[in-house]
Each structure stands twice: as structure tokens, then as C-alpha cells.
Short mmCIF file of C-alpha atoms and ligand atoms in Angstrom, two decimals:
data_model
loop_
_atom_site.label_atom_id
_atom_site.label_comp_id
_atom_site.label_asym_id
_atom_site.label_seq_id
_atom_site.Cartn_x
_atom_site.Cartn_y
_atom_site.Cartn_z
CA MET A 1124 0.00 0.00 0.00
CA ARG A 1125 1.25 3.46 -0.92
CA ARG A 1126 1.48 5.87 2.06
CA ILE A 1127 1.35 9.64 1.91
CA ARG A 1128 1.37 12.25 4.64
CA THR A 1129 0.03 15.75 4.91
CA GLN A 1130 -1.05 18.19 7.60
CA VAL A 1131 -4.76 18.38 6.72
CA GLY A 1132 -6.60 15.69 4.76
CA ILE A 1133 -9.61 17.18 2.98
CA ILE A 1134 -12.49 15.00 1.74
CA GLY A 1135 -14.39 16.61 -1.15
CA ALA A 1136 -13.52 19.19 -3.84
CA GLY A 1137 -16.65 21.34 -3.64
CA PRO A 1138 -16.60 24.97 -2.50
CA ALA A 1139 -15.77 23.96 1.10
CA GLY A 1140 -12.88 21.57 0.33
CA LEU A 1141 -11.24 23.63 -2.41
CA MET A 1142 -11.55 26.92 -0.55
CA LEU A 1143 -10.11 25.32 2.59
CA SER A 1144 -7.15 23.91 0.68
CA HIS A 1145 -6.56 27.33 -0.89
CA LEU A 1146 -6.79 29.23 2.42
CA LEU A 1147 -4.51 26.75 4.17
CA HIS A 1148 -1.94 27.12 1.40
CA GLN A 1149 -2.02 30.88 1.94
CA SER A 1150 -1.15 30.22 5.59
CA GLY A 1151 1.67 27.83 4.68
CA ILE A 1152 -0.28 24.70 5.67
CA GLU A 1153 -0.19 21.60 3.47
CA SER A 1154 -3.27 19.65 2.50
CA VAL A 1155 -4.37 16.86 0.18
CA VAL A 1156 -7.88 16.96 -1.32
CA LEU A 1157 -9.64 13.66 -2.17
CA GLU A 1158 -12.55 13.89 -4.62
CA SER A 1159 -14.64 11.00 -5.91
CA ARG A 1160 -15.75 12.72 -9.15
CA SER A 1161 -13.62 13.67 -12.13
CA ARG A 1162 -12.30 17.22 -12.46
CA GLN A 1163 -14.59 17.68 -15.46
CA ARG A 1164 -17.72 16.63 -13.52
CA VAL A 1165 -16.81 18.97 -10.67
CA GLU A 1166 -16.28 21.86 -13.08
CA GLU A 1167 -19.55 21.27 -14.94
CA ARG A 1168 -22.10 20.77 -12.19
CA VAL A 1169 -24.66 23.60 -12.24
CA ARG A 1170 -25.64 24.75 -8.75
CA ALA A 1171 -25.44 28.02 -6.88
CA GLY A 1172 -24.90 31.45 -8.36
CA VAL A 1173 -25.01 34.16 -5.71
CA LEU A 1174 -21.90 35.23 -3.78
CA GLU A 1175 -22.27 37.28 -0.62
CA GLN A 1176 -20.06 40.34 -0.35
CA GLY A 1177 -17.81 38.52 2.17
CA THR A 1178 -17.38 35.49 -0.13
CA ALA A 1179 -16.49 37.65 -3.14
CA ASP A 1180 -14.10 39.75 -1.01
CA LEU A 1181 -12.36 36.63 0.28
CA LEU A 1182 -11.87 35.31 -3.26
CA ARG A 1183 -10.42 38.66 -4.33
CA GLN A 1184 -8.21 39.11 -1.25
CA THR A 1185 -6.69 35.66 -1.64
CA GLY A 1186 -5.78 36.05 -5.31
CA VAL A 1187 -8.56 34.08 -7.00
CA GLY A 1188 -10.82 36.99 -7.92
CA ALA A 1189 -9.52 38.05 -11.35
CA ARG A 1190 -12.17 36.32 -13.44
CA LEU A 1191 -14.86 37.06 -10.86
CA GLU A 1192 -13.93 40.72 -11.25
CA ARG A 1193 -14.22 40.53 -15.05
CA GLU A 1194 -17.20 38.20 -15.48
CA GLY A 1195 -19.14 38.40 -12.20
CA LEU A 1196 -22.29 40.53 -12.22
CA PRO A 1197 -22.46 42.89 -9.22
CA HIS A 1198 -26.03 43.43 -7.99
CA ASP A 1199 -27.04 46.25 -5.64
CA GLY A 1200 -30.60 45.04 -5.13
CA ILE A 1201 -33.16 42.27 -5.55
CA GLU A 1202 -36.86 42.40 -6.31
CA LEU A 1203 -39.80 40.78 -4.56
CA SER A 1204 -42.87 40.28 -6.74
CA PHE A 1205 -46.39 39.57 -5.48
CA SER A 1206 -49.98 40.54 -6.33
CA GLY A 1207 -48.84 41.59 -9.80
CA HIS A 1208 -46.26 44.18 -8.66
CA ARG A 1209 -42.49 44.16 -8.23
CA HIS A 1210 -40.81 45.86 -5.26
CA ARG A 1211 -37.10 46.59 -5.08
CA ILE A 1212 -34.96 46.01 -2.00
CA ASP A 1213 -31.98 48.35 -2.37
CA MET A 1214 -29.37 46.32 -0.55
CA ALA A 1215 -26.49 48.66 -1.32
CA GLU A 1216 -28.32 51.67 0.07
CA LEU A 1217 -29.54 49.76 3.14
CA THR A 1218 -26.28 47.97 4.03
CA GLY A 1219 -23.44 49.42 1.95
CA LYS A 1220 -22.88 45.92 0.55
CA ARG A 1221 -23.83 44.03 -2.57
CA ILE A 1222 -23.93 40.50 -3.98
CA THR A 1223 -22.18 39.12 -7.07
CA VAL A 1224 -23.78 36.69 -9.49
CA TYR A 1225 -21.03 34.24 -10.47
CA ALA A 1226 -21.67 30.52 -10.91
CA GLN A 1227 -20.46 28.03 -8.33
CA GLN A 1228 -18.71 25.93 -10.99
CA GLU A 1229 -16.76 29.02 -12.10
CA VAL A 1230 -15.58 29.55 -8.49
CA LEU A 1231 -14.53 25.88 -8.48
CA LYS A 1232 -12.64 26.21 -11.79
CA ASP A 1233 -10.75 29.24 -10.42
CA LEU A 1234 -9.87 27.45 -7.18
CA ILE A 1235 -8.77 24.24 -8.94
CA GLN A 1236 -6.54 26.22 -11.25
CA ALA A 1237 -5.05 28.19 -8.36
CA ARG A 1238 -4.35 25.02 -6.37
CA PHE A 1239 -2.71 23.25 -9.31
CA SER A 1240 -0.56 26.26 -10.22
CA ALA A 1241 0.64 26.41 -6.61
CA GLY A 1242 1.58 22.71 -6.77
CA GLY A 1243 -1.43 21.65 -4.68
CA GLN A 1244 -2.41 18.01 -4.38
CA LEU A 1245 -5.96 17.42 -5.59
CA LEU A 1246 -6.73 13.77 -6.28
CA PHE A 1247 -9.82 13.29 -8.44
CA GLU A 1248 -11.68 10.02 -9.13
CA VAL A 1249 -10.71 8.40 -5.84
CA ALA A 1250 -12.99 5.64 -4.49
CA GLY A 1251 -13.78 3.79 -1.27
CA VAL A 1252 -12.78 6.62 1.08
CA THR A 1253 -12.87 5.55 4.76
CA LEU A 1254 -11.79 7.57 7.81
CA HIS A 1255 -9.87 6.06 10.74
CA GLY A 1256 -8.45 7.00 14.14
CA LEU A 1257 -10.60 10.10 14.43
CA SER A 1258 -10.44 10.17 18.21
CA SER A 1259 -6.69 9.44 18.24
CA GLU A 1260 -3.74 11.77 17.58
CA ASN A 1261 -3.02 10.01 14.29
CA PRO A 1262 -6.05 10.01 12.03
CA PHE A 1263 -5.76 8.54 8.56
CA VAL A 1264 -7.79 8.03 5.41
CA LEU A 1265 -7.80 4.91 3.24
CA PHE A 1266 -8.86 5.15 -0.41
CA LEU A 1267 -8.30 3.84 -3.91
CA ASP A 1268 -6.63 6.31 -6.26
CA ALA A 1269 -7.76 6.89 -9.86
CA ALA A 1270 -5.64 3.90 -10.97
CA GLY A 1271 -7.35 1.65 -8.37
CA MET A 1272 -4.29 1.48 -6.06
CA GLN A 1273 -4.90 1.42 -2.30
CA VAL A 1274 -3.47 4.51 -0.57
CA ARG A 1275 -3.16 5.51 3.09
CA LEU A 1276 -3.16 9.24 3.83
CA ASP A 1277 -1.86 10.11 7.29
CA CYS A 1278 -2.64 13.58 8.60
CA ASP A 1279 -2.93 15.73 11.71
CA TYR A 1280 -6.54 16.70 11.03
CA ILE A 1281 -9.29 15.70 8.60
CA ALA A 1282 -11.80 18.13 7.10
CA GLY A 1283 -15.08 16.50 6.04
CA CYS A 1284 -16.09 18.70 3.10
CA ASP A 1285 -17.87 15.95 1.15
CA GLY A 1286 -21.37 17.39 1.02
CA PHE A 1287 -24.65 16.02 2.30
CA HIS A 1288 -24.17 12.50 0.86
CA GLY A 1289 -20.48 12.13 1.75
CA VAL A 1290 -18.84 9.63 4.11
CA SER A 1291 -17.48 12.01 6.75
CA ARG A 1292 -20.60 12.69 8.80
CA GLY A 1293 -21.43 8.97 8.79
CA SER A 1294 -17.95 8.16 10.18
CA ILE A 1295 -18.92 9.80 13.49
CA PRO A 1296 -20.61 7.47 16.01
CA PRO A 1297 -24.33 8.41 15.81
CA LYS A 1298 -24.61 8.82 19.58
CA GLU A 1299 -22.14 11.73 19.36
CA LEU A 1300 -24.38 13.75 17.05
CA THR A 1301 -27.70 15.53 17.29
CA VAL A 1302 -29.59 16.01 14.04
CA TYR A 1303 -32.07 18.86 13.49
CA GLU A 1304 -34.10 18.53 10.34
CA GLN A 1305 -37.08 19.99 8.56
CA THR A 1306 -38.43 19.04 5.15
CA TYR A 1307 -40.73 21.11 2.97
CA PRO A 1308 -43.75 19.97 0.97
CA PHE A 1309 -42.29 21.21 -2.34
CA ALA A 1310 -39.21 21.11 -4.58
CA TRP A 1311 -37.59 23.41 -7.16
CA LEU A 1312 -37.43 22.79 -10.86
CA GLY A 1313 -34.45 24.77 -12.23
CA ILE A 1314 -33.55 25.59 -15.81
CA LEU A 1315 -30.77 27.34 -17.68
CA ALA A 1316 -32.08 29.12 -20.76
CA GLN A 1317 -30.24 30.61 -23.70
CA ALA A 1318 -31.94 33.98 -23.31
CA PRO A 1319 -30.60 37.41 -22.36
CA PRO A 1320 -31.93 38.21 -18.84
CA SER A 1321 -34.89 40.58 -19.26
CA SER A 1322 -34.42 41.98 -15.75
CA GLU A 1323 -31.12 43.30 -14.39
CA GLU A 1324 -31.85 41.97 -10.92
CA LEU A 1325 -33.04 38.72 -9.34
CA ILE A 1326 -36.81 38.47 -8.86
CA TYR A 1327 -38.31 36.34 -6.07
CA THR A 1328 -41.98 35.80 -6.89
CA HIS A 1329 -44.82 34.78 -4.62
CA HIS A 1330 -47.81 33.60 -6.68
CA GLN A 1331 -51.02 31.62 -6.19
CA ARG A 1332 -49.61 28.99 -8.54
CA GLY A 1333 -46.41 28.76 -6.51
CA PHE A 1334 -43.00 30.39 -6.05
CA ALA A 1335 -40.76 31.32 -8.99
CA LEU A 1336 -37.27 32.82 -9.12
CA PHE A 1337 -35.65 34.76 -11.92
CA SER A 1338 -31.85 34.71 -11.89
CA MET A 1339 -29.06 34.70 -14.43
CA ARG A 1340 -25.56 33.55 -15.19
CA SER A 1341 -24.32 35.95 -17.86
CA PRO A 1342 -25.63 38.59 -20.28
CA GLN A 1343 -26.74 35.67 -22.51
CA ILE A 1344 -28.00 33.09 -20.01
CA THR A 1345 -31.04 33.21 -17.72
CA ARG A 1346 -31.44 30.89 -14.72
CA LEU A 1347 -35.02 30.25 -13.62
CA TYR A 1348 -36.64 28.17 -10.91
CA LEU A 1349 -40.22 27.24 -10.13
CA GLN A 1350 -41.83 25.52 -7.16
CA CYS A 1351 -43.09 22.02 -8.01
CA ALA A 1352 -44.21 18.93 -6.10
CA PRO A 1353 -41.51 16.99 -4.20
CA GLY A 1354 -40.34 13.89 -6.05
CA GLU A 1355 -41.77 15.29 -9.29
CA ASP A 1356 -40.63 13.47 -12.46
CA ILE A 1357 -38.88 15.88 -14.83
CA ALA A 1358 -40.52 13.96 -17.69
CA ASN A 1359 -43.80 15.62 -16.63
CA TRP A 1360 -42.26 18.99 -17.48
CA PRO A 1361 -41.74 19.42 -21.21
CA ASP A 1362 -40.20 22.79 -22.12
CA GLU A 1363 -43.54 24.33 -23.17
CA ARG A 1364 -45.11 23.55 -19.80
CA ILE A 1365 -42.14 25.08 -17.97
CA TRP A 1366 -42.38 28.36 -19.93
CA GLU A 1367 -46.15 28.49 -19.58
CA GLU A 1368 -45.87 28.13 -15.82
CA LEU A 1369 -42.97 30.58 -15.49
CA ILE A 1370 -44.78 33.22 -17.49
CA ALA A 1371 -48.01 32.78 -15.52
CA ARG A 1372 -46.13 33.26 -12.25
CA PHE A 1373 -43.83 36.12 -13.26
CA LYS A 1374 -46.25 38.24 -15.26
CA THR A 1375 -46.75 41.59 -13.52
CA HIS A 1376 -49.37 44.29 -14.24
CA ASP A 1377 -46.80 46.31 -16.21
CA GLY A 1378 -46.58 43.38 -18.66
CA TRP A 1379 -43.08 42.19 -17.68
CA THR A 1380 -42.24 38.54 -18.39
CA PRO A 1381 -38.93 36.68 -18.61
CA ALA A 1382 -37.40 36.51 -22.09
CA GLN A 1383 -37.61 32.97 -23.48
CA GLY A 1384 -35.02 30.88 -25.28
CA PRO A 1385 -33.88 27.29 -25.73
CA ILE A 1386 -33.62 25.37 -22.44
CA LEU A 1387 -30.01 24.18 -22.05
CA GLN A 1388 -30.34 22.22 -18.84
CA LYS A 1389 -33.06 21.30 -16.34
CA GLY A 1390 -33.24 19.51 -12.99
CA ILE A 1391 -35.27 19.10 -9.79
CA THR A 1392 -33.94 19.80 -6.28
CA ASP A 1393 -35.61 18.74 -3.04
CA MET A 1394 -35.69 21.25 -0.22
CA ARG A 1395 -34.62 20.68 3.35
CA SER A 1396 -33.20 22.37 6.39
CA PHE A 1397 -30.67 20.20 8.22
CA VAL A 1398 -28.05 20.79 10.92
CA VAL A 1399 -25.84 18.33 12.73
CA GLU A 1400 -24.27 19.24 16.07
CA PRO A 1401 -21.45 19.40 16.92
CA MET A 1402 -19.52 19.97 13.69
CA ARG A 1403 -16.49 18.22 15.14
CA TYR A 1404 -15.59 14.76 16.36
CA GLY A 1405 -12.02 14.32 17.63
CA ARG A 1406 -9.72 15.23 14.75
CA LEU A 1407 -12.52 15.40 12.16
CA PHE A 1408 -14.09 18.78 11.37
CA LEU A 1409 -17.25 18.92 9.25
CA ALA A 1410 -17.76 21.92 6.95
CA GLY A 1411 -20.37 23.02 4.41
CA ASP A 1412 -23.18 20.72 3.26
CA ALA A 1413 -21.61 17.79 5.18
CA ALA A 1414 -22.80 19.53 8.36
CA HIS A 1415 -25.83 21.52 7.22
CA ILE A 1416 -28.27 22.10 4.37
CA VAL A 1417 -30.40 25.17 3.81
CA PRO A 1418 -33.29 25.49 1.34
CA PRO A 1419 -31.93 27.50 -1.63
CA THR A 1420 -34.39 30.42 -1.24
CA GLY A 1421 -31.83 32.55 0.61
CA ALA A 1422 -28.93 31.69 -1.78
CA LYS A 1423 -26.85 30.68 1.21
CA GLY A 1424 -25.47 27.11 0.86
CA MET A 1425 -22.20 27.88 -0.89
CA ASN A 1426 -21.63 31.02 1.16
CA LEU A 1427 -22.11 29.10 4.39
CA ALA A 1428 -19.59 26.50 3.21
CA VAL A 1429 -17.06 29.27 2.58
CA ALA A 1430 -17.75 30.87 6.00
CA ASP A 1431 -17.16 27.51 7.77
CA VAL A 1432 -13.82 26.86 6.10
CA TRP A 1433 -12.69 30.41 6.70
CA VAL A 1434 -13.20 29.81 10.45
CA LEU A 1435 -11.45 26.42 10.17
CA SER A 1436 -8.51 27.90 8.28
CA ARG A 1437 -8.05 30.63 10.94
CA ALA A 1438 -8.19 27.97 13.68
CA LEU A 1439 -5.66 25.71 11.95
CA GLU A 1440 -3.41 28.67 11.28
CA GLU A 1441 -3.46 29.55 14.97
CA PHE A 1442 -2.66 25.95 15.87
CA TYR A 1443 0.28 25.57 13.48
CA ARG A 1444 1.67 29.01 14.26
CA SER A 1445 1.44 29.02 18.04
CA GLY A 1446 0.46 25.53 19.16
CA PHE A 1447 -2.77 26.84 20.70
CA ALA A 1448 -5.94 24.93 19.89
CA THR A 1449 -8.38 27.51 21.28
CA LEU A 1450 -10.00 28.39 17.96
CA LEU A 1451 -10.09 24.70 16.98
CA GLN A 1452 -11.88 23.91 20.25
CA GLN A 1453 -14.38 26.68 19.51
CA TYR A 1454 -14.81 25.77 15.81
CA SER A 1455 -18.18 24.04 16.09
CA GLU A 1456 -19.71 26.62 18.41
CA THR A 1457 -18.41 29.55 16.33
CA CYS A 1458 -19.77 28.11 13.09
CA LEU A 1459 -23.10 26.99 14.52
CA ARG A 1460 -23.95 30.47 15.75
CA ARG A 1461 -23.78 31.76 12.19
CA VAL A 1462 -25.27 28.56 10.71
CA TRP A 1463 -28.43 28.89 12.80
CA LYS A 1464 -28.92 32.52 11.83
CA VAL A 1465 -28.57 31.55 8.18
CA GLN A 1466 -30.97 28.63 8.74
CA ARG A 1467 -33.47 31.05 10.20
CA PHE A 1468 -33.16 33.42 7.25
CA SER A 1469 -33.41 30.63 4.64
CA TRP A 1470 -36.45 29.16 6.40
CA TRP A 1471 -38.05 32.61 6.64
CA MET A 1472 -37.56 33.42 2.94
CA THR A 1473 -38.85 29.95 2.03
CA SER A 1474 -41.97 30.18 4.17
CA MET A 1475 -42.76 33.72 3.03
CA LEU A 1476 -42.50 32.99 -0.67
CA HIS A 1477 -43.80 29.45 -1.36
CA ARG A 1478 -47.35 28.24 -1.76
CA PHE A 1479 -48.43 25.78 0.93
CA GLU A 1480 -51.18 23.44 -0.32
CA GLY A 1481 -54.40 23.12 1.65
CA GLY A 1482 -55.17 25.35 4.56
CA ASN A 1483 -58.02 27.82 4.85
CA GLY A 1484 -56.40 30.87 3.29
CA PHE A 1485 -54.90 32.14 6.55
CA GLU A 1486 -51.36 31.26 5.50
CA GLU A 1487 -51.73 33.01 2.15
CA LYS A 1488 -53.02 36.18 3.84
CA ARG A 1489 -50.21 36.05 6.39
CA GLN A 1490 -47.62 35.71 3.59
CA LEU A 1491 -49.04 38.68 1.69
CA ALA A 1492 -49.01 40.79 4.88
CA GLU A 1493 -45.40 39.78 5.48
CA LEU A 1494 -44.41 40.71 1.91
CA ASP A 1495 -46.25 44.02 2.24
CA TYR A 1496 -44.42 44.73 5.50
CA VAL A 1497 -41.02 43.70 4.16
CA THR A 1498 -41.37 45.95 1.11
CA THR A 1499 -42.62 49.01 3.01
CA SER A 1500 -40.85 49.03 6.39
CA ARG A 1501 -37.24 50.19 6.21
CA ALA A 1502 -36.44 48.14 9.32
CA ALA A 1503 -37.83 44.95 7.77
CA MET A 1504 -36.12 45.63 4.44
CA THR A 1505 -32.83 46.16 6.23
CA MET A 1506 -33.23 42.83 8.03
CA LEU A 1507 -33.69 41.08 4.69
CA ALA A 1508 -30.87 43.00 3.02
CA GLU A 1509 -28.25 42.47 5.74
CA ASN A 1510 -28.88 38.73 5.76
CA TYR A 1511 -28.96 38.49 1.97
CA VAL A 1512 -25.64 40.31 1.44
CA GLY A 1513 -24.20 38.13 4.20
CA LEU A 1514 -23.63 38.28 7.94
CA PRO A 1515 -20.02 39.01 8.94
CA PHE A 1516 -17.38 36.27 9.03
CA THR A 1517 -16.02 36.08 12.57
CA THR A 1518 -13.90 33.78 14.70
CA THR A 1519 -15.20 35.16 17.97
CA LEU A 1520 -17.97 33.55 19.94
P1 RFL B 2951 -20.58 20.00 -2.34
O1 RFL B 2951 -20.59 21.11 -3.32
O2 RFL B 2951 -21.66 19.02 -2.37
O3 RFL B 2951 -19.17 19.26 -2.52
C1 RFL B 2951 -18.88 18.03 -1.92
C2 RFL B 2951 -17.88 17.30 -2.77
O4 RFL B 2951 -17.52 16.10 -2.11
C3 RFL B 2951 -17.49 15.05 -3.07
N1 RFL B 2951 -17.70 13.77 -2.35
C4 RFL B 2951 -16.71 12.89 -2.08
N2 RFL B 2951 -15.41 12.90 -2.36
C5 RFL B 2951 -14.66 11.84 -1.93
N3 RFL B 2951 -15.19 10.77 -1.28
C6 RFL B 2951 -16.50 10.72 -0.99
N4 RFL B 2951 -17.02 9.69 -0.33
C7 RFL B 2951 -17.33 11.82 -1.39
N5 RFL B 2951 -18.65 12.09 -1.26
C8 RFL B 2951 -18.86 13.26 -1.86
C9 RFL B 2951 -18.60 15.40 -4.03
O5 RFL B 2951 -18.40 14.75 -5.29
C10 RFL B 2951 -18.47 16.90 -4.13
O6 RFL B 2951 -17.61 17.31 -5.17
O7 RFL B 2951 -20.51 20.56 -0.83
P2 RFL B 2951 -19.85 21.91 -0.21
O8 RFL B 2951 -18.43 22.07 -0.65
O9 RFL B 2951 -20.17 21.88 1.22
O10 RFL B 2951 -20.64 23.11 -0.92
C11 RFL B 2951 -21.99 23.30 -0.71
C12 RFL B 2951 -22.65 23.96 -1.93
O11 RFL B 2951 -22.32 23.21 -3.08
C13 RFL B 2951 -24.16 24.06 -1.79
O12 RFL B 2951 -24.50 24.45 -0.48
C14 RFL B 2951 -24.77 25.09 -2.77
O13 RFL B 2951 -24.68 24.64 -4.10
C15 RFL B 2951 -26.22 25.36 -2.42
N6 RFL B 2951 -26.89 26.27 -3.36
C16 RFL B 2951 -26.68 27.63 -3.31
N7 RFL B 2951 -25.78 28.15 -2.46
C17 RFL B 2951 -25.51 29.51 -2.49
O14 RFL B 2951 -24.69 29.98 -1.71
N8 RFL B 2951 -26.12 30.36 -3.37
C18 RFL B 2951 -27.03 29.90 -4.26
O15 RFL B 2951 -27.51 30.70 -5.07
C19 RFL B 2951 -27.37 28.51 -4.23
N9 RFL B 2951 -28.26 28.00 -5.10
C20 RFL B 2951 -27.76 25.74 -4.32
C21 RFL B 2951 -28.45 26.66 -5.17
C22 RFL B 2951 -27.94 24.37 -4.47
C23 RFL B 2951 -28.80 23.92 -5.43
N10 RFL B 2951 -28.91 22.53 -5.56
C24 RFL B 2951 -28.78 21.88 -6.79
C25 RFL B 2951 -28.84 21.72 -4.37
C26 RFL B 2951 -29.34 26.21 -6.11
C27 RFL B 2951 -29.54 24.83 -6.23
C28 RFL B 2951 -30.55 24.38 -7.24
C1 PHB B 2952 -29.19 30.95 -8.74
O1 PHB B 2952 -28.88 31.90 -9.50
O2 PHB B 2952 -28.93 29.77 -9.03
C2 PHB B 2952 -29.88 31.22 -7.47
C3 PHB B 2952 -30.11 32.54 -7.09
C4 PHB B 2952 -30.76 32.79 -5.90
C5 PHB B 2952 -31.19 31.74 -5.11
C6 PHB B 2952 -30.95 30.43 -5.47
C7 PHB B 2952 -30.30 30.17 -6.67
O3 PHB B 2952 -31.86 32.01 -3.95
#
């Protein structure tokens, strides 16, 4: 068996794993990233698109912001649409911050390139990853490399950045963890369309027929989502039905509708809120979707992954520089404070904007009152805006 050694073994090359490896490198700490998919699959997967101000700043400050600067679309506001009217939330005016629309897979491409040009070790197409010795001083990972050879990776610490379906969380004895979970009675059908965005800003729409979201990826590509039933078969949604539904939900009294074009990609995503506590077991630290999932309505998943690994990188830097493990000891508690606030915000956006089947109309009236309040009260608008542009990254409790 081949043996390799590093300081931090990282499972998963998503936003959490790649950003962690990049931040650690900046602090002079070595890592090896193990990823089960191919580089191409990682770089092609269509997911998130909204970067908080803090996420975009971190990419820029650490030297991976050049393309983001050129191709990212800065947005100073978002719109909420209901009862046939659109209402703008001016985030820049309310908070002094903005968001940037830049696809998750583009962030991943930039990070992969940066890691490779700095001589980083990213191993794609590994299989059979198992974690060992987590409660000892000498944790290690066993896996098969892309050629099918068994490898043992010895490290000081392991970062479980392998997403919701990864192996890391499941390597912790269940009695050590508490799971908090909430599912929602709907899912999102998302499409990428070859159509120039007909609005400059994102539009979150509450409608009798269900939620819809207008977003974009570039001056040529629109990204759209619509609420559908959970477990819905995509075969029930031919392109014409998707456009018909999107237009019915987005149409406002001023006649605005999204511009249409060929659908390049479509998929269905289930919605859940999920948190596991604590985010640490011995020498294993969980980060990103491995530890928590938010419904996508707040555009928070990727940003939360980046916030976690920023805290972890500061804690590991402190440990390797001074020998103190204070920030490492506090890692879970520090992250969870922010995680729960982001859970609250994502849940709140989701419950304000989606249609809940059944009921006696009370819920619908409550939602409309909430939307009315949020688009007319400066205090309520500021609450939305400061969460949407991103709560501060902090290592203090
Ligand atoms: P990821 O991205 O899932 O990466 C985990 C990586 O680990 C690999 N892996 C393994 N590798 C080795 N061995 C194993 N046993 C492994 N098991 C898994 C996987 O192949 C993968 O490459 O987790 P990470 O890094 O925590 O990042 C989380 C984000 O990807 C996620 O939260 C966001 O995409 C969520 N999300 C959004 N977040 C935002 O911040 N803004 C948005 O606008 C936004 N929109 C979205 C979203 C997610 C969506 N879907 C599809 C769930 C919109 C959608 C539709
Ligand atoms: C996206 O552009 O993919 C997107 C934007 C906002 C969200 C979720 C997804 O809340």
C-alpha cells in the first residue's frame, strides 16, 4: 500500500474543500484533497450562483478573484414580486454591501486552477474513502486512487467537506451527534435558458400557482426556478409547460415577463433544512453541506460552506503558528452560531414565498401581509438586506 502524509486531509472538492485547501496554502499549511468525481464533472455541475459580499471579497483578497472581477455581475438590489407588482430592496443603500452573481462551478474552476498552479495536491476520481483513528492523535484516510491502487493518507486533522451525501458525517458514532431537520412539501425545478436576462436583478416571486425565481448567469444566459411537487418526475415537465408556468407566475401588471429561449439544462432539487451538532468529532471537522443544508431560497449554501472553512482555516493557522488549539476547540460553536442565523433566514424566505397546499387561506393572507411589511418598512427591508448580502465572518464567539 502506498502511504502519503500531509497536515490536513480534505475529503471533497466542492466549494468547502477547495476553498479550505486554498486558504490553508495561503497560511503555509499543506493539505491533500480527495474527490470522488472527475475534475470535469466537478467543473460542470450547475448549482449556486449568488456570492455574498464577504465570499467575493475573500476570493479577491486571496488572489482568486480576477475572473470574478471581469465576469461576475455585481447586484445592488433584488426584487420581490407579489400581487402583480415588483418591489425593489436596495441592498447597497440599506447595508453598503452588494452581492455578485457568479456561478459556483466558475468559483470551483478558479480554485482548482489556483491550487494546481501552486503545486497543490488534488486527487480526483478516488474511491472507497474511509476515515480512521478520528479520536486518536493520528487520524488517517484509506482510499483507492484513480488507478485503483490502495493509498493511506496520514494527517494531523481531517476536514469532512464531502457534502450532504459524503462519508465524513457517517464516520462519526451516531450517539455523538444531534440532528435537526425539517423538510418542505415542495421542490424546485431549475432551468438554464439561452436567453438574455430581461431583468437586471433577481426576482423572487410569490404567486397563487407557486414560487418562482428569476436569476441569471451571464448577459446571454437566464437561470429560472419554479416551485413544483416533491419527487416530481422531470418527464412531466416538457419545455412548453415550464415556460407556460414561469410566465403565468412572473407576469406583472406592467406586462413584464422573462425573455424565453432554448432550455439548455433542467433539474429538480428537493428542499430541506438540516443541521448536525457538533460539527467536530475528535480530529474530524465537518464543513459546508456535510454539516448543514439550507433550502436555496436565501442563496446561502455555498456562502455558508465558505464561511465555515474560513473559520477552520483561521483555527488551523493559529494551531500551526502558536500551538494553541483555542480556535479549533471553539470551531463548532463559532460556526453553529452563524449557521443557525442563516438557517433562520433561509427558512423565513422559504416560508414567506412558497405556496403551501391546503389550509383555509390564513397562510396566504399572512404571507401577503409579510411581503407588504417587508417591502414598506425600512427596518424589515434592512433585516432582509443584511442577511442576503451576508452576515459578517467572525472567529469570535
Ligand atoms: P458539495 O458542493 O456538495 O461538494 C462536496 C464534494 O464532495 C465530493 N464527495 C466525495 N469525495 C470523496 N469521497 C466521498 N465519499 C465523497 N462524497 C462526496 C462530491 O463529489 C463533491 O464534489 O458541498 P460543499 O463544498 O459543502 O458546498 C456546498 C454547496 O455546493 C451548496 O451548499 C450550494 O450549491 C447550495 N446552493 C446555493 N448556495 C448559495 O450559496 N447560493 C445559491 O444561489 C445557491 N443556489 C444551491 C443553489 C444548491 C442547489 N442545488 C442543486 C442543491 C441552487 C440549487 C438548485
Ligand atoms: C441561482 O442563481 O442559481 C440562485 C439565485 C438565488 C437563489 C438560489 C439560486 O436564492
